[in-house]
Structure formats: structure tokens, C-alpha cells
């Protein structure tokens, strides 16, 4: 009788473990997830989703509208055969899930943690930088004591000033100060970065190449009166051709206080290289 009880308890432990996680042939633990046909399961990741792969056409997946870190999953076919789902996020992590069909009690919400990480060292292509590392180096550039002078522009009591230029591998970090000496709040409509001709010809259109920031240490929408804001913006590595410059353009929302700061190629000579974290 005692042996029967021990055997029963052992079976329960094995069953409980299989319900919470499942291992592939290589020994990697995958998170078990129950999904249904008439209900949608939301999976929340700590960083934006870069890549998604599902093992079966019987599963429907898509990013939630307006956000980059929430994945919506549901069954596209009732009673589909157990399959898998893998997701790569911008912090360089690979997450793995085993998907099971359960119409009665599906998992409706899941906030992922380290228990669902399959691989922590995903190598990105040059087009897909590791956002977590960019954040870390942006914060390092933010805290650096070294300051440069001479790169500033002021108009309408609004100031744009570069106080630091840094680089790590293929990312340039600009430490930017936006100041407002006026008594009127400055509501930001756009903060743009683009390379353009130094002189505009009447007969030929000036070519502008916009550079979209990879990351900003703060999302600034307003500069209060008589104040200033400091932020670091990460841009993919670039060079400035002869007779062109990088323009930083600040545009006021519903206002006319537009200001620009131009950076020439010579200004990038003294880029400070950020060392290993």
C-alpha cells in the first residue's frame, strides 16, 4: 500500500511539471501555454518584438495595435495538434512556448519573465540593433562629464545645444540640450535629424536624407518656460559628405518658433569612444 501511494505521488509530480513546462530534445525548457478558438491570449514582453515564428498554421498571431511588446495569440483551428511558438525581442532574448488547445480554460494574459527565456545572446544583424545595449550606452553617454562647446543654436529664446558626441560600434550618441528661456511653454511637434546640402540651388532640389533615432533616453513633448531638458539620442552610424551637414530641426506644435542646428563632418572628428560596460 505504501509503495502504491508513493507511486501515485510521483505520478502527480510528473504531471504537474509537464503542465508548467516542457523540454525539447536539447533539454531547453519551454513555457506551456493554453490557447482557445473563441478567446485571445495576450503575451506581454519587456521589450519590443523583433521576430515571431509559429510551428503550425492552426495558430493565429499578431502584434497588438499601437504597441510593439504585446503579442496576441489564438487558435485558428479547433483542436489543433500541439505546436510551438518562438519570439525574439529587441533586448537580444529568445523566448519559447509550447501551445496547447484548451477552449474551456485558456491562458488569457501572460507577462513573460526569465523562466521563458530560451537564449539570452541572440546576435542581431546590423539593421536590428540590440535595444538593451543601446539603452545602456545611451545612459553612459548621459552621465559622462566631458562636455563639448560651440555646437549650439538659439532663436526666439529657444536653444539647441550638443554637449557630447559619442560612439560605440555602429551607433552614434548625441547628448542634446533643449532650452527655453522664454515665459511661454514650448510644445514639441517634431525633432528631426537629416543630412542635407549646405547650399540650396534654385534649379535643383535639395536632397534630404532623414535619419530616424534608434532610441531616446526620454520622450520629451514639452519644454516648460524658463527651463531646459537634457537627453541622449542614439543614431545609426553615419558620415557627412562634403558640402552637406547634419541638421537637427526642432518644430513647435501650432507655433512658429522653429530652430535648426547644423553639424559638419569636422564636428564629428572628436567623437568620444564609449568603452566596454
Short mmCIF file of C-alpha atoms in Angstrom, two decimals:
data_model
loop_
_atom_site.label_atom_id
_atom_site.label_comp_id
_atom_site.label_asym_id
_atom_site.label_seq_id
_atom_site.Cartn_x
_atom_site.Cartn_y
_atom_site.Cartn_z
CA UNK A 1 0.00 0.00 0.00
CA UNK A 2 2.82 2.38 0.89
CA UNK A 3 4.51 1.73 -2.45
CA UNK A 4 1.24 2.44 -4.27
CA UNK A 5 0.91 5.80 -2.51
CA UNK A 6 4.48 6.72 -3.36
CA UNK A 7 3.89 5.79 -6.97
CA UNK A 8 0.73 7.89 -7.08
CA UNK A 9 2.52 10.92 -5.61
CA UNK A 10 5.37 10.53 -8.09
CA UNK A 11 2.87 10.47 -10.96
CA UNK A 12 1.28 13.69 -9.70
CA UNK A 13 4.67 15.41 -9.57
CA UNK A 14 5.49 14.36 -13.12
CA UNK A 15 2.08 15.57 -14.32
CA UNK A 16 2.44 18.93 -12.55
CA UNK A 17 5.85 19.51 -14.08
CA UNK A 18 4.62 18.68 -17.58
CA UNK A 19 1.76 21.16 -17.21
CA UNK A 20 4.07 24.05 -16.31
CA UNK A 21 6.95 23.43 -18.71
CA UNK A 22 8.14 21.15 -21.47
CA UNK A 23 11.62 20.32 -22.69
CA UNK A 24 12.75 19.93 -26.28
CA UNK A 25 15.29 17.34 -27.40
CA UNK A 26 18.15 19.61 -26.44
CA UNK A 27 16.94 19.96 -22.85
CA UNK A 28 15.69 23.56 -23.20
CA UNK A 29 12.63 24.35 -21.10
CA UNK A 30 9.64 25.87 -22.93
CA UNK A 31 6.65 27.53 -21.29
CA UNK A 32 3.35 25.68 -21.74
CA UNK A 33 0.51 27.93 -22.90
CA UNK A 34 -3.15 27.01 -23.30
CA UNK A 35 -4.98 28.90 -26.06
CA UNK A 36 -8.57 28.79 -27.33
CA UNK A 37 -10.53 29.32 -30.53
CA UNK A 38 -13.02 31.91 -29.21
CA UNK A 39 -10.70 33.79 -26.80
CA UNK A 40 -7.48 35.74 -27.40
CA UNK A 41 -4.37 35.28 -25.29
CA UNK A 42 -2.15 38.33 -24.67
CA UNK A 43 1.59 37.83 -24.07
CA UNK A 44 3.43 40.89 -22.71
CA UNK A 45 7.21 41.11 -23.29
CA UNK A 46 9.60 43.53 -21.55
CA UNK A 47 10.97 44.82 -24.90
CA UNK A 48 9.65 45.29 -28.46
CA UNK A 49 9.13 42.16 -30.53
CA UNK A 50 11.60 41.77 -33.41
CA UNK A 51 10.76 38.32 -34.79
CA UNK A 52 7.97 35.73 -34.43
CA UNK A 53 7.80 32.13 -35.60
CA UNK A 54 4.94 29.68 -35.12
CA UNK A 55 5.10 25.96 -35.74
CA UNK A 56 1.60 25.49 -37.14
CA UNK A 57 -0.91 27.25 -39.41
CA UNK A 58 -3.53 26.29 -36.86
CA UNK A 59 -2.39 29.19 -34.67
CA UNK A 60 -3.08 32.89 -35.35
CA UNK A 61 -0.65 35.54 -34.08
CA UNK A 62 -0.24 39.31 -34.43
CA UNK A 63 1.16 42.28 -32.54
CA UNK A 64 -1.36 44.38 -30.62
CA UNK A 65 -2.19 47.58 -32.49
CA UNK A 66 -0.18 50.62 -31.45
CA UNK A 67 2.34 48.73 -29.29
CA UNK A 68 5.48 46.74 -30.01
CA UNK A 69 5.76 44.43 -27.00
CA UNK A 70 2.37 42.68 -26.83
CA UNK A 71 1.63 39.57 -28.89
CA UNK A 72 -1.94 38.34 -29.44
CA UNK A 73 -2.37 34.59 -29.90
CA UNK A 74 -5.43 32.42 -30.54
CA UNK A 75 -6.32 29.14 -32.19
CA UNK A 76 -7.19 29.39 -35.87
CA UNK A 77 -8.27 25.77 -35.89
CA UNK A 78 -10.16 23.91 -33.20
CA UNK A 79 -8.34 21.03 -31.53
CA UNK A 80 -5.06 21.75 -33.36
CA UNK A 81 -2.12 19.46 -32.68
CA UNK A 82 0.29 20.73 -30.03
CA UNK A 83 2.81 23.13 -31.56
CA UNK A 84 5.39 25.73 -30.59
CA UNK A 85 5.95 29.49 -30.74
CA UNK A 86 9.27 31.38 -30.60
CA UNK A 87 9.71 35.13 -30.17
CA UNK A 88 12.82 37.33 -30.35
CA UNK A 89 12.76 40.71 -28.59
CA UNK A 90 14.95 43.77 -29.09
CA UNK A 91 16.98 43.14 -25.92
CA UNK A 92 18.53 40.08 -27.57
CA UNK A 93 16.46 37.33 -25.93
CA UNK A 94 14.71 34.34 -27.47
CA UNK A 95 11.51 33.11 -25.81
CA UNK A 96 9.96 29.67 -26.36
CA UNK A 97 6.40 28.43 -25.79
CA UNK A 98 4.54 25.14 -26.25
CA UNK A 99 0.98 25.85 -27.43
CA UNK A 100 -1.88 23.53 -26.44
CA UNK A 101 -5.55 23.75 -27.37
CA UNK A 102 -7.92 24.38 -24.45
CA UNK A 103 -11.25 26.03 -25.22
CA UNK A 104 -12.54 25.84 -21.66
CA UNK A 105 -9.66 27.31 -19.67
CA UNK A 106 -7.18 29.14 -21.93
CA UNK A 107 -4.45 31.38 -20.51
CA UNK A 108 -5.73 34.89 -21.25
CA UNK A 109 -2.81 37.02 -20.04
CA UNK A 110 0.86 36.25 -19.58
CA UNK A 111 3.65 38.61 -18.56
CA UNK A 112 6.87 36.84 -19.53
CA UNK A 113 9.91 36.62 -17.29
CA UNK A 114 13.28 34.89 -17.34
CA UNK A 115 11.65 31.48 -16.96
CA UNK A 116 10.53 31.66 -20.60
CA UNK A 117 13.91 32.75 -21.99
CA UNK A 118 15.46 30.09 -24.23
CA UNK A 119 18.54 32.05 -25.31
CA UNK A 120 19.91 35.31 -23.86
CA UNK A 121 22.52 36.01 -26.53
CA UNK A 122 20.74 36.49 -29.85
CA UNK A 123 23.05 38.08 -32.44
CA UNK A 124 21.29 40.76 -34.48
CA UNK A 125 22.05 41.89 -38.00
CA UNK A 126 23.28 45.46 -38.45
CA UNK A 127 19.72 46.57 -39.22
CA UNK A 128 18.40 45.26 -35.90
CA UNK A 129 20.48 46.63 -33.07
CA UNK A 130 20.19 45.24 -29.54
CA UNK A 131 17.98 47.81 -27.84
CA UNK A 132 19.01 46.91 -24.32
CA UNK A 133 22.69 47.55 -25.08
CA UNK A 134 21.81 50.81 -26.84
CA UNK A 135 19.93 51.90 -23.71
CA UNK A 136 22.91 51.08 -21.53
CA UNK A 137 25.36 53.03 -23.69
CA UNK A 138 22.92 55.95 -24.02
CA UNK A 139 22.77 56.15 -20.22
CA UNK A 140 26.57 56.02 -20.12
CA UNK A 141 26.76 58.92 -22.61
CA UNK A 142 24.21 60.81 -20.49
CA UNK A 143 26.38 60.55 -17.36
CA UNK A 144 29.74 61.41 -18.97
CA UNK A 145 31.40 64.50 -17.51
CA UNK A 146 33.17 65.52 -20.71
CA UNK A 147 31.37 68.36 -22.49
CA UNK A 148 31.97 69.97 -25.86
CA UNK A 149 31.31 73.62 -26.68
CA UNK A 150 30.49 75.52 -29.82
CA UNK A 151 27.70 73.32 -31.18
CA UNK A 152 24.63 75.36 -30.40
CA UNK A 153 21.93 77.49 -31.99
CA UNK A 154 19.46 79.89 -30.40
CA UNK A 155 16.39 81.70 -31.69
CA UNK A 156 13.18 83.03 -30.15
CA UNK A 157 14.73 82.33 -26.71
CA UNK A 158 14.85 78.62 -27.67
CA UNK A 159 18.23 76.86 -27.65
CA UNK A 160 19.54 73.66 -29.22
CA UNK A 161 22.95 72.59 -27.94
CA UNK A 162 25.07 69.48 -28.38
CA UNK A 163 27.11 68.89 -25.21
CA UNK A 164 28.50 65.47 -26.08
CA UNK A 165 29.21 63.30 -29.13
CA UNK A 166 29.96 59.63 -28.52
CA UNK A 167 30.21 56.40 -30.49
CA UNK A 168 30.15 52.70 -29.70
CA UNK A 169 30.50 50.25 -32.57
CA UNK A 170 27.90 51.31 -35.16
CA UNK A 171 25.84 53.70 -33.02
CA UNK A 172 26.44 57.44 -32.52
CA UNK A 173 25.10 59.04 -29.33
CA UNK A 174 24.23 62.75 -29.32
CA UNK A 175 23.76 64.44 -25.95
CA UNK A 176 21.30 67.23 -26.67
CA UNK A 177 20.08 70.13 -24.55
CA UNK A 178 16.83 71.90 -25.44
CA UNK A 179 16.45 75.14 -23.53
CA UNK A 180 13.52 77.53 -23.24
CA UNK A 181 14.37 80.97 -21.82
CA UNK A 182 11.00 82.44 -22.75
CA UNK A 183 7.96 82.74 -20.48
CA UNK A 184 5.86 80.55 -22.81
CA UNK A 185 5.91 76.75 -22.77
CA UNK A 186 7.37 75.15 -25.90
CA UNK A 187 5.26 72.22 -27.16
CA UNK A 188 7.33 69.99 -29.43
CA UNK A 189 5.75 68.85 -32.67
CA UNK A 190 8.83 67.25 -34.26
CA UNK A 191 12.51 66.72 -33.53
CA UNK A 192 14.12 65.64 -36.80
CA UNK A 193 17.59 64.61 -37.94
CA UNK A 194 18.55 64.68 -41.60
CA UNK A 195 21.55 65.20 -43.88
CA UNK A 196 21.11 67.92 -46.49
CA UNK A 197 23.02 70.22 -48.82
CA UNK A 198 24.76 73.24 -47.31
CA UNK A 199 23.51 75.44 -50.15
CA UNK A 200 20.20 75.10 -51.94
CA UNK A 201 20.24 75.63 -55.69
CA UNK A 202 17.30 77.36 -57.36
CA UNK A 203 17.38 74.94 -60.30
CA UNK A 204 17.89 71.69 -58.38
CA UNK A 205 16.01 70.27 -55.44
CA UNK A 206 17.95 69.95 -52.22
CA UNK A 207 18.26 66.30 -51.29
CA UNK A 208 17.45 65.44 -47.69
CA UNK A 209 18.19 62.07 -46.10
CA UNK A 210 16.32 61.67 -42.82
CA UNK A 211 17.91 59.69 -40.00
CA UNK A 212 15.47 58.15 -37.55
CA UNK A 213 16.74 57.80 -33.96
CA UNK A 214 17.13 54.27 -32.66
CA UNK A 215 16.40 55.41 -29.12
CA UNK A 216 15.97 58.45 -26.88
CA UNK A 217 16.65 58.45 -23.15
CA UNK A 218 13.45 60.45 -22.63
CA UNK A 219 10.31 61.16 -24.60
CA UNK A 220 10.03 64.94 -24.38
CA UNK A 221 6.84 66.62 -25.60
CA UNK A 222 7.08 69.97 -23.80
CA UNK A 223 9.83 72.31 -22.59
CA UNK A 224 8.36 74.38 -19.74
CA UNK A 225 9.07 78.10 -19.62
CA UNK A 226 12.49 79.11 -18.32
CA UNK A 227 13.80 75.55 -18.20
CA UNK A 228 15.86 73.07 -20.19
CA UNK A 229 15.83 69.34 -20.88
CA UNK A 230 18.82 67.05 -21.42
CA UNK A 231 18.51 63.82 -23.40
CA UNK A 232 20.68 61.41 -25.38
CA UNK A 233 19.62 60.23 -28.81
CA UNK A 234 21.10 57.15 -30.47
CA UNK A 235 21.53 57.21 -34.25
CA UNK A 236 22.84 54.57 -36.63
CA UNK A 237 26.44 55.35 -37.63
CA UNK A 238 26.69 57.89 -40.43
CA UNK A 239 29.19 60.18 -42.13
CA UNK A 240 28.53 63.64 -43.52
CA UNK A 241 29.61 64.08 -47.16
CA UNK A 242 31.43 67.19 -48.35
CA UNK A 243 29.18 70.22 -48.87
CA UNK A 244 26.48 68.67 -46.67
CA UNK A 245 25.69 68.77 -42.98
CA UNK A 246 23.56 67.05 -40.38
CA UNK A 247 20.61 69.23 -39.43
CA UNK A 248 18.80 68.89 -36.13
CA UNK A 249 15.42 70.54 -36.57
CA UNK A 250 13.03 71.40 -33.75
CA UNK A 251 9.47 72.34 -34.74
CA UNK A 252 6.90 73.84 -32.38
CA UNK A 253 3.37 72.48 -32.33
CA UNK A 254 0.88 75.14 -33.53
CA UNK A 255 3.61 77.76 -33.33
CA UNK A 256 6.31 79.47 -35.35
CA UNK A 257 9.38 79.05 -33.15
CA UNK A 258 11.30 76.67 -35.39
CA UNK A 259 15.03 76.28 -34.80
CA UNK A 260 17.81 74.33 -36.51
CA UNK A 261 21.33 73.26 -35.54
CA UNK A 262 23.77 72.24 -38.28
CA UNK A 263 26.67 69.83 -37.70
CA UNK A 264 29.51 69.48 -40.21
CA UNK A 265 31.73 66.47 -40.75
CA UNK A 266 34.63 68.21 -38.95
CA UNK A 267 32.49 68.35 -35.81
CA UNK A 268 32.49 64.54 -35.68
CA UNK A 269 36.28 64.26 -35.52
CA UNK A 270 36.31 64.42 -31.72
CA UNK A 271 33.75 61.66 -31.18
CA UNK A 272 34.46 60.01 -27.83
CA UNK A 273 34.55 56.21 -28.00
CA UNK A 274 32.49 54.61 -25.25
CA UNK A 275 34.34 51.72 -23.65
CA UNK A 276 33.01 48.36 -22.59
CA UNK A 277 30.31 48.48 -19.94
#
